[in-house]
mmCIF file of C-alpha atoms in Angstrom:
data_model
loop_
_atom_site.group_PDB
_atom_site.id
_atom_site.type_symbol
_atom_site.label_atom_id
_atom_site.label_comp_id
_atom_site.label_asym_id
_atom_site.label_seq_id
_atom_site.Cartn_x
_atom_site.Cartn_y
_atom_site.Cartn_z
ATOM 1 C CA MET A 336 60.087 -18.542 14.653
ATOM 2 C CA ASN A 337 60.970 -17.095 11.338
ATOM 3 C CA VAL A 338 57.944 -15.057 10.182
ATOM 4 C CA THR A 339 58.186 -12.561 7.401
ATOM 5 C CA TYR A 340 56.588 -9.170 7.648
ATOM 6 C CA SER A 341 53.698 -10.002 5.254
ATOM 7 C CA ASN A 342 52.877 -13.243 7.117
ATOM 8 C CA ALA A 343 52.915 -11.467 10.475
ATOM 9 C CA LYS A 344 50.557 -8.865 9.098
ATOM 10 C CA HIS A 345 48.219 -11.616 7.864
ATOM 11 C CA VAL A 346 48.262 -13.394 11.244
ATOM 12 C CA GLU A 347 47.441 -10.138 13.035
ATOM 13 C CA SER A 348 44.645 -9.322 10.595
ATOM 14 C CA THR A 349 43.004 -12.729 11.075
ATOM 15 C CA ARG A 350 43.183 -12.367 14.854
ATOM 16 C CA GLY A 351 41.714 -8.884 14.590
ATOM 17 C CA ALA A 352 38.867 -10.166 12.401
ATOM 18 C CA GLY A 353 37.760 -12.526 15.165
ATOM 19 C CA ARG A 354 37.855 -9.710 17.681
ATOM 20 C CA ARG A 355 35.958 -7.415 15.350
ATOM 21 C CA ARG A 356 33.292 -10.056 14.790
ATOM 22 C CA ASP A 357 32.861 -10.525 18.533
ATOM 23 C CA GLY A 358 32.601 -6.766 18.931
ATOM 24 C CA ILE A 359 29.936 -6.536 16.242
ATOM 25 C CA LEU A 360 27.949 -9.355 17.834
ATOM 26 C CA LYS A 361 28.182 -7.650 21.217
ATOM 27 C CA ARG A 362 26.933 -4.383 19.721
ATOM 28 C CA TYR A 363 24.000 -6.180 18.075
ATOM 29 C CA ALA A 364 23.198 -8.026 21.297
ATOM 30 C CA ALA A 365 23.228 -4.738 23.196
ATOM 31 C CA LYS A 366 20.635 -3.355 20.777
ATOM 32 C CA LYS A 367 18.411 -6.433 20.634
ATOM 33 C CA TYR A 368 15.373 -4.472 21.822
ATOM 34 C CA LEU A 369 15.704 -2.143 18.856
ATOM 35 C CA PHE A 370 15.614 -5.175 16.577
ATOM 36 C CA VAL A 371 12.516 -6.463 18.376
ATOM 37 C CA MET A 372 10.909 -3.054 17.874
ATOM 38 C CA PHE A 373 11.868 -3.162 14.190
ATOM 39 C CA LEU A 374 10.288 -6.586 13.679
ATOM 40 C CA PRO A 375 6.650 -5.349 13.264
ATOM 41 C CA VAL A 376 7.811 -2.785 10.707
ATOM 42 C CA PHE A 377 9.704 -5.454 8.814
ATOM 43 C CA LEU A 378 6.697 -7.793 8.898
ATOM 44 C CA TYR A 379 4.388 -5.002 7.696
ATOM 45 C CA TYR A 380 6.562 -4.168 4.706
ATOM 46 C CA PHE A 381 7.135 -7.817 3.897
ATOM 47 C CA LEU A 382 3.446 -8.799 4.073
ATOM 48 C CA PHE A 383 1.891 -5.750 2.434
ATOM 49 C CA HIS A 384 4.589 -4.489 0.058
ATOM 50 C CA TYR A 385 6.915 -7.346 -0.857
ATOM 51 C CA ALA A 386 4.694 -10.451 -0.801
ATOM 52 C CA PRO A 387 2.036 -8.960 -3.146
ATOM 53 C CA MET A 388 4.731 -8.657 -5.810
ATOM 54 C CA TYR A 389 4.139 -12.382 -6.301
ATOM 55 C CA GLY A 390 0.838 -11.413 -7.964
ATOM 56 C CA VAL A 391 2.647 -9.316 -10.577
ATOM 57 C CA LEU A 392 3.596 -12.589 -12.240
ATOM 58 C CA ILE A 393 -0.012 -13.024 -13.353
ATOM 59 C CA ALA A 394 0.288 -10.078 -15.778
ATOM 60 C CA PHE A 395 2.922 -11.998 -17.738
ATOM 61 C CA GLN A 396 1.133 -15.361 -17.761
ATOM 62 C CA ASP A 397 -1.913 -16.997 -19.258
ATOM 63 C CA TYR A 398 -3.141 -17.428 -15.704
ATOM 64 C CA GLN A 399 -5.215 -20.486 -14.918
ATOM 65 C CA PHE A 400 -6.705 -20.705 -11.459
ATOM 66 C CA LEU A 401 -6.197 -24.433 -10.970
ATOM 67 C CA LYS A 402 -2.527 -24.280 -11.998
ATOM 68 C CA GLY A 403 -1.725 -21.229 -9.909
ATOM 69 C CA ALA A 404 0.772 -18.460 -10.583
ATOM 70 C CA LEU A 405 3.851 -20.674 -10.642
ATOM 71 C CA ARG A 406 2.601 -23.349 -13.071
ATOM 72 C CA SER A 407 0.554 -21.216 -15.500
ATOM 73 C CA PRO A 408 2.064 -20.827 -18.982
ATOM 74 C CA TRP A 409 4.282 -17.792 -19.547
ATOM 75 C CA VAL A 410 3.174 -15.375 -22.326
ATOM 76 C CA GLY A 411 5.531 -12.469 -21.706
ATOM 77 C CA LEU A 412 4.313 -9.080 -22.927
ATOM 78 C CA GLU A 413 1.393 -10.379 -25.015
ATOM 79 C CA HIS A 414 -1.256 -8.979 -22.647
ATOM 80 C CA PHE A 415 0.392 -5.551 -22.731
ATOM 81 C CA LYS A 416 0.636 -5.593 -26.545
ATOM 82 C CA GLU A 417 -3.060 -6.429 -26.701
ATOM 83 C CA LEU A 418 -3.890 -3.647 -24.233
ATOM 84 C CA PHE A 419 -1.958 -0.945 -26.100
ATOM 85 C CA ALA A 420 -3.238 -2.121 -29.497
ATOM 86 C CA ASN A 421 -6.879 -1.798 -28.411
ATOM 87 C CA GLU A 422 -8.660 1.072 -30.175
ATOM 88 C CA TYR A 423 -10.235 2.294 -26.927
ATOM 89 C CA PHE A 424 -7.003 2.416 -24.923
ATOM 90 C CA TRP A 425 -6.313 6.126 -25.392
ATOM 91 C CA VAL A 426 -9.949 7.062 -24.693
ATOM 92 C CA VAL A 427 -9.939 5.016 -21.490
ATOM 93 C CA LEU A 428 -6.560 6.454 -20.434
ATOM 94 C CA LYS A 429 -7.774 10.016 -21.063
ATOM 95 C CA ASN A 430 -10.984 9.396 -19.084
ATOM 96 C CA THR A 431 -8.997 7.869 -16.217
ATOM 97 C CA LEU A 432 -6.640 10.852 -16.055
ATOM 98 C CA ILE A 433 -9.549 13.324 -16.186
ATOM 99 C CA ILE A 434 -11.460 11.520 -13.421
ATOM 100 C CA ASN A 435 -8.355 11.330 -11.210
ATOM 101 C CA SER A 436 -7.526 14.990 -11.732
ATOM 102 C CA TYR A 437 -11.112 15.992 -10.876
ATOM 103 C CA LYS A 438 -11.015 13.797 -7.773
ATOM 104 C CA SER A 439 -7.741 15.418 -6.727
ATOM 105 C CA LEU A 440 -8.953 18.918 -7.491
ATOM 106 C CA PHE A 441 -12.335 18.659 -5.772
ATOM 107 C CA GLY A 442 -11.922 15.689 -3.416
ATOM 108 C CA PHE A 443 -8.841 16.949 -1.593
ATOM 109 C CA PRO A 444 -10.002 20.404 -0.447
ATOM 110 C CA ALA A 445 -13.647 19.380 0.208
ATOM 111 C CA PRO A 446 -13.048 17.612 3.571
ATOM 112 C CA ILE A 447 -10.796 20.450 4.712
ATOM 113 C CA LEU A 448 -13.444 23.011 3.759
ATOM 114 C CA LEU A 449 -16.133 20.974 5.542
ATOM 115 C CA ALA A 450 -13.980 20.795 8.689
ATOM 116 C CA LEU A 451 -13.400 24.544 8.628
ATOM 117 C CA LEU A 452 -17.105 25.225 8.117
ATOM 118 C CA LEU A 453 -18.061 22.834 10.927
ATOM 119 C CA ASN A 454 -15.596 24.593 13.184
ATOM 120 C CA GLU A 455 -17.424 27.885 12.606
ATOM 121 C CA ILE A 456 -20.868 26.560 13.621
ATOM 122 C CA MET A 457 -21.725 27.975 17.028
ATOM 123 C CA GLN A 458 -24.790 25.888 17.898
ATOM 124 C CA PRO A 459 -23.590 22.525 19.256
ATOM 125 C CA VAL A 460 -26.817 20.657 18.460
ATOM 126 C CA PHE A 461 -26.767 21.694 14.790
ATOM 127 C CA LYS A 462 -23.027 20.939 14.619
ATOM 128 C CA LYS A 463 -23.589 17.386 15.919
ATOM 129 C CA ILE A 464 -26.437 16.805 13.446
ATOM 130 C CA VAL A 465 -24.312 17.980 10.497
ATOM 131 C CA GLN A 466 -21.384 15.816 11.641
ATOM 132 C CA THR A 467 -23.614 12.756 12.005
ATOM 133 C CA VAL A 468 -25.242 13.234 8.604
ATOM 134 C CA SER A 469 -21.888 13.792 6.903
ATOM 135 C CA TYR A 470 -20.340 10.661 8.492
ATOM 136 C CA ILE A 471 -23.253 8.268 7.849
ATOM 137 C CA PRO A 472 -22.001 7.233 4.364
ATOM 138 C CA HIS A 473 -18.697 6.103 5.871
ATOM 139 C CA PHE A 474 -20.418 3.680 8.221
ATOM 140 C CA LEU A 475 -23.237 2.429 6.043
ATOM 141 C CA SER A 476 -22.937 0.798 2.674
ATOM 142 C CA TRP A 477 -24.009 2.940 -0.270
ATOM 143 C CA VAL A 478 -26.584 0.282 -1.134
ATOM 144 C CA VAL A 479 -28.078 0.453 2.353
ATOM 145 C CA LEU A 480 -27.985 4.255 2.267
ATOM 146 C CA SER A 481 -29.702 4.408 -1.129
ATOM 147 C CA GLY A 482 -32.340 1.947 0.128
ATOM 148 C CA LEU A 483 -32.972 4.190 3.133
ATOM 149 C CA VAL A 484 -33.253 7.282 0.907
ATOM 150 C CA ILE A 485 -35.690 5.515 -1.415
ATOM 151 C CA GLU A 486 -37.776 4.320 1.534
ATOM 152 C CA PHE A 487 -37.873 7.747 3.145
ATOM 153 C CA LEU A 488 -38.520 9.734 -0.021
ATOM 154 C CA SER A 489 -40.718 7.307 -2.000
ATOM 155 C CA PRO A 490 -44.081 8.959 -2.769
ATOM 156 C CA SER A 491 -45.795 5.631 -3.595
ATOM 157 C CA ARG A 492 -45.608 4.269 -0.050
ATOM 158 C CA GLY A 493 -48.186 5.132 2.525
ATOM 159 C CA PRO A 494 -47.619 5.738 6.243
#
């Protein structure tokens, strides 16, 4: 057989590619449990981070509920132009930034401070009462809680 050097090299490289592919498949098959463990992470990121990007389309459309996001007419940046041209935009942006900075400044250290103060309480009964009272708003709706406060503190109601 009369094979030139370049052809022989090509024949060897194609044979090696098949072997390499088999080797890669064997390595993946050996680590199949890692892929199974990765599946919930992949599903989480797909469902909660990638799929909601579908809703971003609505910002660029004249969205109509019955037509859905794919069949609603496209308006491009018109909504954003209208938003930035509004006379109250800068006031609303400033208020939003102020509220968020106050929440970060006071809302972040407050739970840590409360935890440190609760840790210093020596009487277990008082500690449990303070913990229960401080956690009630997380379990009850604010509407229910305000109704309870009004009922308990209302001077117009008799016993």
